[in-house]
PDB file of N, CA and C in Angstrom:
ATOM      1  N   MET A 147      -0.247  18.083  53.712  1.00 54.00           N
ATOM      2  CA  MET A 147      -0.204  18.361  52.759  1.00 54.00           C
ATOM      3  C   MET A 147       0.879  19.306  52.006  1.00 54.00           C
ATOM      4  N   PRO A 148       1.420  18.417  50.651  1.00 56.00           N
ATOM      5  CA  PRO A 148       2.721  19.116  50.321  1.00 56.00           C
ATOM      6  C   PRO A 148       2.753  20.256  49.285  1.00 56.00           C
ATOM      7  N   ALA A 149       3.339  20.862  49.620  1.00 54.00           N
ATOM      8  CA  ALA A 149       3.284  22.528  49.305  1.00 54.00           C
ATOM      9  C   ALA A 149       2.514  21.849  47.296  1.00 54.00           C
ATOM     10  N   GLU A 150       3.888  21.410  46.634  1.00 52.00           N
ATOM     11  CA  GLU A 150       2.760  21.380  45.368  1.00 52.00           C
ATOM     12  C   GLU A 150       1.608  20.773  44.810  1.00 52.00           C
ATOM     13  N   ALA A 151       1.252  19.763  46.030  1.00 52.00           N
ATOM     14  CA  ALA A 151      -0.954  19.852  45.842  1.00 52.00           C
ATOM     15  C   ALA A 151      -1.441  20.448  46.419  1.00 52.00           C
ATOM     16  N   ALA A 152      -0.497  21.134  47.359  1.00 51.00           N
ATOM     17  CA  ALA A 152      -1.836  22.667  47.617  1.00 51.00           C
ATOM     18  C   ALA A 152      -1.674  23.387  46.409  1.00 51.00           C
ATOM     19  N   SER A 153      -1.632  24.209  46.039  1.00 50.00           N
ATOM     20  CA  SER A 153      -0.947  24.922  44.869  1.00 50.00           C
ATOM     21  C   SER A 153      -1.879  24.347  43.731  1.00 50.00           C
ATOM     22  N   SER A 154      -1.286  23.203  42.782  1.00 51.00           N
ATOM     23  CA  SER A 154      -2.382  23.181  42.285  1.00 51.00           C
ATOM     24  C   SER A 154      -3.844  22.524  42.408  1.00 51.00           C
ATOM     25  N   ALA A 155      -3.812  21.984  44.176  1.00 54.00           N
ATOM     26  CA  ALA A 155      -5.529  21.972  43.638  1.00 54.00           C
ATOM     27  C   ALA A 155      -6.139  23.089  44.390  1.00 54.00           C
ATOM     28  N   GLY A 156      -5.635  24.332  44.321  1.00 56.00           N
ATOM     29  CA  GLY A 156      -5.957  25.428  45.016  1.00 56.00           C
ATOM     30  C   GLY A 156      -6.513  26.831  44.427  1.00 56.00           C
ATOM     31  N   GLY A 157      -5.240  25.995  42.200  1.00 56.00           N
ATOM     32  CA  GLY A 157      -6.169  27.094  40.985  1.00 56.00           C
ATOM     33  C   GLY A 157      -5.299  27.894  41.446  1.00 56.00           C
ATOM     34  N   ALA A 158      -4.682  28.500  42.573  1.00 62.00           N
ATOM     35  CA  ALA A 158      -3.737  29.635  41.740  1.00 62.00           C
ATOM     36  C   ALA A 158      -3.302  30.046  41.000  1.00 62.00           C
ATOM     37  N   GLU A 159      -2.038  28.773  40.365  1.00 59.00           N
ATOM     38  CA  GLU A 159      -1.415  28.447  38.576  1.00 59.00           C
ATOM     39  C   GLU A 159      -2.532  28.630  38.306  1.00 59.00           C
ATOM     40  N   PRO A 160      -2.493  29.505  37.059  1.00 61.00           N
ATOM     41  CA  PRO A 160      -3.788  28.932  34.951  1.00 61.00           C
ATOM     42  C   PRO A 160      -2.411  27.571  35.050  1.00 61.00           C
ATOM     43  N   PRO A 161      -3.913  26.712  34.711  1.00 63.00           N
ATOM     44  CA  PRO A 161      -2.813  25.319  34.192  1.00 63.00           C
ATOM     45  C   PRO A 161      -1.902  26.268  32.346  1.00 63.00           C
ATOM     46  N   ARG A 162      -1.168  25.169  32.304  1.00 64.00           N
ATOM     47  CA  ARG A 162      -0.857  25.453  30.883  1.00 64.00           C
ATOM     48  C   ARG A 162      -0.722  25.132  29.849  1.00 64.00           C
ATOM     49  N   GLU A 163      -0.671  26.204  29.054  1.00 66.00           N
ATOM     50  CA  GLU A 163      -1.099  25.774  27.859  1.00 66.00           C
ATOM     51  C   GLU A 163      -0.652  25.729  26.367  1.00 66.00           C
ATOM     52  N   ARG A 164       0.662  25.742  26.797  1.00 67.00           N
ATOM     53  CA  ARG A 164       2.341  25.490  25.981  1.00 67.00           C
ATOM     54  C   ARG A 164       1.595  24.242  25.411  1.00 67.00           C
ATOM     55  N   ARG A 165       1.788  23.843  23.956  1.00 65.00           N
ATOM     56  CA  ARG A 165       1.916  22.778  23.061  1.00 65.00           C
ATOM     57  C   ARG A 165       3.888  22.181  23.439  1.00 65.00           C
ATOM     58  N   ARG A 166       3.790  21.418  23.649  1.00 64.00           N
ATOM     59  CA  ARG A 166       5.058  20.759  23.235  1.00 64.00           C
ATOM     60  C   ARG A 166       5.265  20.039  21.604  1.00 64.00           C
ATOM     61  N   ARG A 167       6.431  20.413  20.792  1.00 59.00           N
ATOM     62  CA  ARG A 167       6.940  20.096  19.893  1.00 59.00           C
ATOM     63  C   ARG A 167       6.874  18.908  19.744  1.00 59.00           C
ATOM     64  N   ARG A 168       6.421  18.818  19.088  1.00 65.00           N
ATOM     65  CA  ARG A 168       7.716  16.204  18.756  1.00 65.00           C
ATOM     66  C   ARG A 168       9.090  16.662  17.997  1.00 65.00           C
ATOM     67  N   GLY A 169      10.177  16.207  17.986  1.00 62.00           N
ATOM     68  CA  GLY A 169      10.900  15.651  17.608  1.00 62.00           C
ATOM     69  C   GLY A 169      11.680  16.960  16.822  1.00 62.00           C
ATOM     70  N   ARG A 170      11.769  16.683  15.129  1.00 64.00           N
ATOM     71  CA  ARG A 170      11.607  17.874  14.751  1.00 64.00           C
ATOM     72  C   ARG A 170      11.212  18.917  13.506  1.00 64.00           C
ATOM     73  N   ALA A 171       9.693  18.595  14.458  1.00 62.00           N
ATOM     74  CA  ALA A 171       8.706  19.274  14.075  1.00 62.00           C
ATOM     75  C   ALA A 171       9.200  20.524  14.151  1.00 62.00           C
ATOM     76  N   ARG A 172       8.885  22.178  12.834  1.00 65.00           N
ATOM     77  CA  ARG A 172       9.163  23.295  13.072  1.00 65.00           C
ATOM     78  C   ARG A 172       7.176  24.342  12.160  1.00 65.00           C
ATOM     79  N   ALA A 173       7.232  25.040  13.157  1.00 71.00           N
ATOM     80  CA  ALA A 173       6.229  25.980  12.017  1.00 71.00           C
ATOM     81  C   ALA A 173       6.464  25.257  10.169  1.00 71.00           C
ATOM     82  N   ARG A 174       5.657  25.383   9.357  1.00 80.00           N
ATOM     83  CA  ARG A 174       5.726  25.670   8.395  1.00 80.00           C
ATOM     84  C   ARG A 174       5.142  26.741   7.389  1.00 80.00           C
ATOM     85  N   THR A 175       5.200  26.960   6.369  1.00 93.00           N
ATOM     86  CA  THR A 175       5.050  27.920   5.159  1.00 93.00           C
ATOM     87  C   THR A 175       4.317  27.338   4.534  1.00 93.00           C
ATOM     88  N   GLU A 176       2.961  28.091   4.048  1.00 92.00           N
ATOM     89  CA  GLU A 176       2.127  27.565   3.307  1.00 92.00           C
ATOM     90  C   GLU A 176       2.874  27.585   2.174  1.00 92.00           C
ATOM     91  N   ALA A 177       4.069  27.160   1.771  1.00 92.00           N
ATOM     92  CA  ALA A 177       4.692  27.177   0.381  1.00 92.00           C
ATOM     93  C   ALA A 177       5.288  25.801   1.060  1.00 92.00           C
ATOM     94  N   LEU A 178       5.758  26.061   1.473  1.00 94.00           N
ATOM     95  CA  LEU A 178       6.360  24.819   1.798  1.00 94.00           C
ATOM     96  C   LEU A 178       5.834  22.912   2.230  1.00 94.00           C
ATOM     97  N   LEU A 179       4.628  23.612   2.725  1.00 94.00           N
ATOM     98  CA  LEU A 179       3.704  23.142   3.174  1.00 94.00           C
ATOM     99  C   LEU A 179       3.122  21.879   1.444  1.00 94.00           C
ATOM    100  N   HIS A 180       2.874  22.843   0.722  1.00 95.00           N
ATOM    101  CA  HIS A 180       2.943  22.656  -0.751  1.00 95.00           C
ATOM    102  C   HIS A 180       4.193  22.266  -1.857  1.00 95.00           C
ATOM    103  N   THR A 181       4.860  21.890  -1.018  1.00 94.00           N
ATOM    104  CA  THR A 181       6.251  21.463  -1.645  1.00 94.00           C
ATOM    105  C   THR A 181       6.235  19.760  -0.986  1.00 94.00           C
ATOM    106  N   LEU A 182       5.454  19.254   0.538  1.00 95.00           N
ATOM    107  CA  LEU A 182       6.316  19.149   0.902  1.00 95.00           C
ATOM    108  C   LEU A 182       4.725  17.959   0.138  1.00 95.00           C
ATOM    109  N   LYS A 183       3.382  17.938   0.414  1.00 96.00           N
ATOM    110  CA  LYS A 183       2.623  17.303  -0.194  1.00 96.00           C
ATOM    111  C   LYS A 183       3.122  17.319  -1.281  1.00 96.00           C
ATOM    112  N   ARG A 184       3.425  17.696  -2.221  1.00 96.00           N
ATOM    113  CA  ARG A 184       4.017  17.317  -3.774  1.00 96.00           C
ATOM    114  C   ARG A 184       4.642  16.167  -3.686  1.00 96.00           C
ATOM    115  N   SER A 185       5.501  16.532  -2.744  1.00 97.00           N
ATOM    116  CA  SER A 185       6.648  15.522  -2.807  1.00 97.00           C
ATOM    117  C   SER A 185       6.341  14.676  -2.891  1.00 97.00           C
ATOM    118  N   ARG A 186       5.665  14.142  -1.335  1.00 97.00           N
ATOM    119  CA  ARG A 186       4.938  12.897  -0.809  1.00 97.00           C
ATOM    120  C   ARG A 186       3.605  12.258  -2.450  1.00 97.00           C
ATOM    121  N   ARG A 187       2.954  12.928  -2.793  1.00 98.00           N
ATOM    122  CA  ARG A 187       2.588  12.759  -4.035  1.00 98.00           C
ATOM    123  C   ARG A 187       2.869  11.640  -5.201  1.00 98.00           C
ATOM    124  N   VAL A 188       4.803  12.640  -5.172  1.00 97.00           N
ATOM    125  CA  VAL A 188       5.467  11.714  -6.272  1.00 97.00           C
ATOM    126  C   VAL A 188       5.285  10.841  -5.077  1.00 97.00           C
ATOM    127  N   LYS A 189       6.244  10.882  -4.408  1.00 98.00           N
ATOM    128  CA  LYS A 189       6.364   9.385  -3.581  1.00 98.00           C
ATOM    129  C   LYS A 189       6.061   8.589  -3.978  1.00 98.00           C
ATOM    130  N   ALA A 190       4.310   8.771  -3.458  1.00 98.00           N
ATOM    131  CA  ALA A 190       3.311   7.499  -3.914  1.00 98.00           C
ATOM    132  C   ALA A 190       3.179   7.094  -4.887  1.00 98.00           C
ATOM    133  N   ASN A 191       2.510   8.232  -5.579  1.00 98.00           N
ATOM    134  CA  ASN A 191       2.831   7.376  -7.314  1.00 98.00           C
ATOM    135  C   ASN A 191       4.116   6.590  -7.579  1.00 98.00           C
ATOM    136  N   ASP A 192       4.739   6.935  -7.481  1.00 98.00           N
ATOM    137  CA  ASP A 192       6.297   6.204  -7.947  1.00 98.00           C
ATOM    138  C   ASP A 192       6.069   4.744  -6.595  1.00 98.00           C
ATOM    139  N   ARG A 193       5.657   5.090  -5.761  1.00 98.00           N
ATOM    140  CA  ARG A 193       5.141   2.829  -5.340  1.00 98.00           C
ATOM    141  C   ARG A 193       4.077   1.982  -5.202  1.00 98.00           C
ATOM    142  N   GLU A 194       3.083   2.556  -6.143  1.00 98.00           N
ATOM    143  CA  GLU A 194       2.080   2.765  -6.571  1.00 98.00           C
ATOM    144  C   GLU A 194       2.568   1.993  -8.010  1.00 98.00           C
ATOM    145  N   ARG A 195       3.159   2.967  -8.879  1.00 98.00           N
ATOM    146  CA  ARG A 195       4.593   3.235  -9.989  1.00 98.00           C
ATOM    147  C   ARG A 195       5.014   1.228 -10.158  1.00 98.00           C
ATOM    148  N   ASN A 196       5.891   0.893  -9.044  1.00 98.00           N
ATOM    149  CA  ASN A 196       5.939  -0.329  -9.185  1.00 98.00           C
ATOM    150  C   ASN A 196       5.598  -0.907  -8.919  1.00 98.00           C
ATOM    151  N   ARG A 197       4.734  -0.822  -8.053  1.00 98.00           N
ATOM    152  CA  ARG A 197       3.948  -2.402  -7.228  1.00 98.00           C
ATOM    153  C   ARG A 197       3.633  -2.943  -8.515  1.00 98.00           C
ATOM    154  N   MET A 198       2.333  -2.226  -9.492  1.00 98.00           N
ATOM    155  CA  MET A 198       1.972  -2.097 -10.452  1.00 98.00           C
ATOM    156  C   MET A 198       2.372  -3.117 -11.650  1.00 98.00           C
ATOM    157  N   HIS A 199       3.806  -2.461 -11.566  1.00 98.00           N
ATOM    158  CA  HIS A 199       4.993  -2.811 -12.262  1.00 98.00           C
ATOM    159  C   HIS A 199       4.572  -4.403 -12.117  1.00 98.00           C
ATOM    160  N   HIS A 200       5.049  -4.606 -11.275  1.00 98.00           N
ATOM    161  CA  HIS A 200       5.769  -6.244 -10.303  1.00 98.00           C
ATOM    162  C   HIS A 200       4.185  -6.788 -10.404  1.00 98.00           C
ATOM    163  N   LEU A 201       3.164  -6.721 -10.246  1.00 98.00           N
ATOM    164  CA  LEU A 201       2.199  -7.189  -9.968  1.00 98.00           C
ATOM    165  C   LEU A 201       1.971  -7.671 -11.395  1.00 98.00           C
ATOM    166  N   ASN A 202       2.171  -7.021 -12.245  1.00 97.00           N
ATOM    167  CA  ASN A 202       1.930  -7.147 -13.999  1.00 97.00           C
ATOM    168  C   ASN A 202       3.050  -8.260 -14.594  1.00 97.00           C
ATOM    169  N   ALA A 203       3.893  -7.738 -13.527  1.00 98.00           N
ATOM    170  CA  ALA A 203       5.495  -8.984 -13.818  1.00 98.00           C
ATOM    171  C   ALA A 203       5.050 -10.393 -14.086  1.00 98.00           C
ATOM    172  N   ALA A 204       4.178 -10.768 -13.064  1.00 98.00           N
ATOM    173  CA  ALA A 204       3.812 -12.046 -11.819  1.00 98.00           C
ATOM    174  C   ALA A 204       2.561 -12.592 -12.860  1.00 98.00           C
ATOM    175  N   LEU A 205       2.359 -11.459 -13.173  1.00 97.00           N
ATOM    176  CA  LEU A 205       0.978 -12.100 -13.257  1.00 97.00           C
ATOM    177  C   LEU A 205       0.720 -12.939 -14.901  1.00 97.00           C
ATOM    178  N   ASP A 206       2.103 -11.349 -15.997  1.00 94.00           N
ATOM    179  CA  ASP A 206       2.589 -12.529 -16.725  1.00 94.00           C
ATOM    180  C   ASP A 206       3.312 -13.940 -17.028  1.00 94.00           C
ATOM    181  N   GLU A 207       4.134 -13.840 -15.634  1.00 95.00           N
ATOM    182  CA  GLU A 207       5.191 -15.060 -15.412  1.00 95.00           C
ATOM    183  C   GLU A 207       4.058 -16.495 -15.213  1.00 95.00           C
ATOM    184  N   LEU A 208       2.989 -16.159 -14.466  1.00 95.00           N
ATOM    185  CA  LEU A 208       2.209 -17.029 -14.719  1.00 95.00           C
ATOM    186  C   LEU A 208       0.796 -18.084 -16.189  1.00 95.00           C
ATOM    187  N   ARG A 209       1.002 -16.371 -16.462  1.00 93.00           N
ATOM    188  CA  ARG A 209       0.632 -16.696 -17.751  1.00 93.00           C
ATOM    189  C   ARG A 209       1.106 -16.994 -18.923  1.00 93.00           C
ATOM    190  N   SER A 210       2.255 -17.931 -18.127  1.00 91.00           N
ATOM    191  CA  SER A 210       3.648 -18.704 -18.973  1.00 91.00           C
ATOM    192  C   SER A 210       3.329 -20.041 -18.902  1.00 91.00           C
ATOM    193  N   VAL A 211       2.744 -19.916 -17.535  1.00 92.00           N
ATOM    194  CA  VAL A 211       2.851 -21.460 -17.529  1.00 92.00           C
ATOM    195  C   VAL A 211       1.270 -22.313 -17.778  1.00 92.00           C
ATOM    196  N   LEU A 212       0.451 -21.278 -17.773  1.00 92.00           N
ATOM    197  CA  LEU A 212      -0.351 -21.133 -18.074  1.00 92.00           C
ATOM    198  C   LEU A 212      -0.733 -21.615 -19.319  1.00 92.00           C
ATOM    199  N   PRO A 213      -1.734 -23.705 -19.628  1.00 90.00           N
ATOM    200  CA  PRO A 213      -1.320 -23.672 -21.329  1.00 90.00           C
ATOM    201  C   PRO A 213      -3.383 -23.214 -21.383  1.00 90.00           C
ATOM    202  N   THR A 214      -2.323 -22.037 -22.428  1.00 84.00           N
ATOM    203  CA  THR A 214      -4.059 -21.120 -23.042  1.00 84.00           C
ATOM    204  C   THR A 214      -3.670 -22.061 -24.623  1.00 84.00           C
ATOM    205  N   PHE A 215      -5.418 -21.873 -25.397  1.00 79.00           N
ATOM    206  CA  PHE A 215      -5.058 -21.827 -26.377  1.00 79.00           C
ATOM    207  C   PHE A 215      -5.992 -21.058 -27.394  1.00 79.00           C
ATOM    208  N   PRO A 216      -5.849 -20.272 -28.284  1.00 80.00           N
ATOM    209  CA  PRO A 216      -4.253 -20.144 -28.970  1.00 80.00           C
ATOM    210  C   PRO A 216      -3.634 -19.927 -28.325  1.00 80.00           C
ATOM    211  N   ASP A 217      -2.088 -19.480 -28.266  1.00 76.00           N
ATOM    212  CA  ASP A 217      -1.260 -19.156 -27.331  1.00 76.00           C
ATOM    213  C   ASP A 217      -1.032 -18.084 -27.902  1.00 76.00           C
ATOM    214  N   ASP A 218      -1.554 -17.048 -28.757  1.00 79.00           N
ATOM    215  CA  ASP A 218      -1.328 -15.731 -28.992  1.00 79.00           C
ATOM    216  C   ASP A 218      -2.145 -15.179 -28.137  1.00 79.00           C
ATOM    217  N   THR A 219      -3.486 -15.556 -27.653  1.00 82.00           N
ATOM    218  CA  THR A 219      -4.342 -15.641 -26.940  1.00 82.00           C
ATOM    219  C   THR A 219      -3.933 -14.757 -25.666  1.00 82.00           C
ATOM    220  N   LYS A 220      -3.900 -12.905 -25.013  1.00 87.00           N
ATOM    221  CA  LYS A 220      -3.820 -12.759 -23.396  1.00 87.00           C
ATOM    222  C   LYS A 220      -4.802 -12.845 -23.274  1.00 87.00           C
ATOM    223  N   LEU A 221      -4.444 -13.391 -22.091  1.00 92.00           N
ATOM    224  CA  LEU A 221      -6.573 -13.336 -21.040  1.00 92.00           C
ATOM    225  C   LEU A 221      -5.221 -12.042 -19.723  1.00 92.00           C
ATOM    226  N   THR A 222      -6.637 -11.059 -19.890  1.00 94.00           N
ATOM    227  CA  THR A 222      -6.951 -10.237 -18.630  1.00 94.00           C
ATOM    228  C   THR A 222      -6.444 -10.671 -16.882  1.00 94.00           C
ATOM    229  N   LYS A 223      -6.709  -9.792 -16.144  1.00 96.00           N
ATOM    230  CA  LYS A 223      -6.112 -10.004 -14.959  1.00 96.00           C
ATOM    231  C   LYS A 223      -7.030 -11.151 -14.561  1.00 96.00           C
ATOM    232  N   ILE A 224      -8.103 -11.029 -14.248  1.00 97.00           N
ATOM    233  CA  ILE A 224      -9.184 -11.615 -13.463  1.00 97.00           C
ATOM    234  C   ILE A 224      -9.128 -12.901 -14.273  1.00 97.00           C
ATOM    235  N   GLU A 225      -9.008 -13.137 -15.390  1.00 95.00           N
ATOM    236  CA  GLU A 225      -9.020 -14.388 -16.031  1.00 95.00           C
ATOM    237  C   GLU A 225      -7.998 -15.043 -15.971  1.00 95.00           C
ATOM    238  N   THR A 226      -6.700 -14.173 -15.827  1.00 95.00           N
ATOM    239  CA  THR A 226      -5.479 -15.095 -15.917  1.00 95.00           C
ATOM    240  C   THR A 226      -5.799 -16.201 -14.361  1.00 95.00           C
ATOM    241  N   LEU A 227      -6.153 -14.927 -12.768  1.00 97.00           N
ATOM    242  CA  LEU A 227      -6.643 -15.596 -11.826  1.00 97.00           C
ATOM    243  C   LEU A 227      -7.586 -16.633 -11.723  1.00 97.00           C
ATOM    244  N   ARG A 228      -8.269 -16.504 -12.276  1.00 97.00           N
ATOM    245  CA  ARG A 228      -9.836 -17.305 -12.070  1.00 97.00           C
ATOM    246  C   ARG A 228      -8.616 -18.998 -12.804  1.00 97.00           C
ATOM    247  N   PHE A 229      -8.374 -18.821 -14.221  1.00 96.00           N
ATOM    248  CA  PHE A 229      -8.232 -19.858 -14.840  1.00 96.00           C
ATOM    249  C   PHE A 229      -7.038 -20.538 -14.327  1.00 96.00           C
ATOM    250  N   ALA A 230      -6.212 -19.749 -13.497  1.00 97.00           N
ATOM    251  CA  ALA A 230      -4.820 -21.404 -12.564  1.00 97.00           C
ATOM    252  C   ALA A 230      -5.698 -21.145 -11.943  1.00 97.00           C
ATOM    253  N   TYR A 231      -6.046 -20.250 -10.862  1.00 98.00           N
ATOM    254  CA  TYR A 231      -7.254 -21.502  -9.939  1.00 98.00           C
ATOM    255  C   TYR A 231      -8.045 -22.588 -10.814  1.00 98.00           C
ATOM    256  N   ASN A 232      -9.091 -22.506 -11.498  1.00 97.00           N
ATOM    257  CA  ASN A 232      -9.211 -23.443 -11.838  1.00 97.00           C
ATOM    258  C   ASN A 232      -8.278 -24.637 -12.137  1.00 97.00           C
ATOM    259  N   TYR A 233      -7.237 -23.904 -13.185  1.00 97.00           N
ATOM    260  CA  TYR A 233      -5.950 -25.144 -13.813  1.00 97.00           C
ATOM    261  C   TYR A 233      -5.633 -25.796 -12.319  1.00 97.00           C
ATOM    262  N   ILE A 234      -5.401 -25.425 -11.016  1.00 97.00           N
ATOM    263  CA  ILE A 234      -4.807 -26.116  -9.666  1.00 97.00           C
ATOM    264  C   ILE A 234      -5.706 -26.517  -9.815  1.00 97.00           C
ATOM    265  N   TRP A 235      -7.376 -26.306  -9.150  1.00 98.00           N
ATOM    266  CA  TRP A 235      -8.245 -27.443  -9.324  1.00 98.00           C
ATOM    267  C   TRP A 235      -7.789 -28.806  -9.342  1.00 98.00           C
ATOM    268  N   ALA A 236      -7.992 -28.333 -10.529  1.00 97.00           N
ATOM    269  CA  ALA A 236      -7.735 -30.183 -12.307  1.00 97.00           C
ATOM    270  C   ALA A 236      -6.505 -30.647 -11.901  1.00 97.00           C
ATOM    271  N   LEU A 237      -5.667 -30.038 -11.087  1.00 97.00           N
ATOM    272  CA  LEU A 237      -4.755 -30.952 -11.334  1.00 97.00           C
ATOM    273  C   LEU A 237      -4.827 -31.609 -10.007  1.00 97.00           C
ATOM    274  N   SER A 238      -5.470 -30.531  -9.046  1.00 97.00           N
ATOM    275  CA  SER A 238      -5.422 -31.488  -7.783  1.00 97.00           C
ATOM    276  C   SER A 238      -6.093 -32.163  -7.791  1.00 97.00           C
ATOM    277  N   GLU A 239      -7.891 -32.541  -8.607  1.00 97.00           N
ATOM    278  CA  GLU A 239      -8.154 -33.289  -8.195  1.00 97.00           C
ATOM    279  C   GLU A 239      -7.600 -34.554  -9.525  1.00 97.00           C
ATOM    280  N   THR A 240      -6.573 -34.299  -9.967  1.00 97.00           N
ATOM    281  CA  THR A 240      -6.093 -35.466 -11.169  1.00 97.00           C
ATOM    282  C   THR A 240      -5.576 -36.156 -10.323  1.00 97.00           C
ATOM    283  N   LEU A 241      -4.774 -35.652  -9.076  1.00 96.00           N
ATOM    284  CA  LEU A 241      -3.781 -36.818  -8.550  1.00 96.00           C
ATOM    285  C   LEU A 241      -4.330 -37.123  -7.189  1.00 96.00           C
ATOM    286  N   ARG A 242      -5.541 -36.367  -6.601  1.00 95.00           N
ATOM    287  CA  ARG A 242      -6.387 -37.370  -5.798  1.00 95.00           C
ATOM    288  C   ARG A 242      -6.835 -38.180  -6.822  1.00 95.00           C
ATOM    289  N   LEU A 243      -7.549 -38.875  -7.648  1.00 95.00           N
ATOM    290  CA  LEU A 243      -8.913 -39.586  -8.595  1.00 95.00           C
ATOM    291  C   LEU A 243      -7.023 -40.695  -9.041  1.00 95.00           C
ATOM    292  N   ALA A 244      -6.335 -40.445  -8.548  1.00 88.00           N
ATOM    293  CA  ALA A 244      -5.049 -40.563  -9.632  1.00 88.00           C
ATOM    294  C   ALA A 244      -4.519 -41.654  -8.165  1.00 88.00           C
TER     295      ALA A 244
END
């Protein structure tokens, strides 16, 4: 039996309890953690705001190509999606029957 196996099998040495840190991780203070969390929240809020701006812009484009009466009627988001679905279905049925 090799020497390394004998020493680990015999239990003469206590197991290592040391934690390994990965990459650039380091101990952080409460203030630094608070600042980091706030920074992450601000970035997440910015991403969500941009996502909603893009979604609203896409819905506005969709509303501009849908036939609505009267023209000044602004459909809600769900009404726009439902109307677009039904409009596409009606157009495809027209093509199928023609």
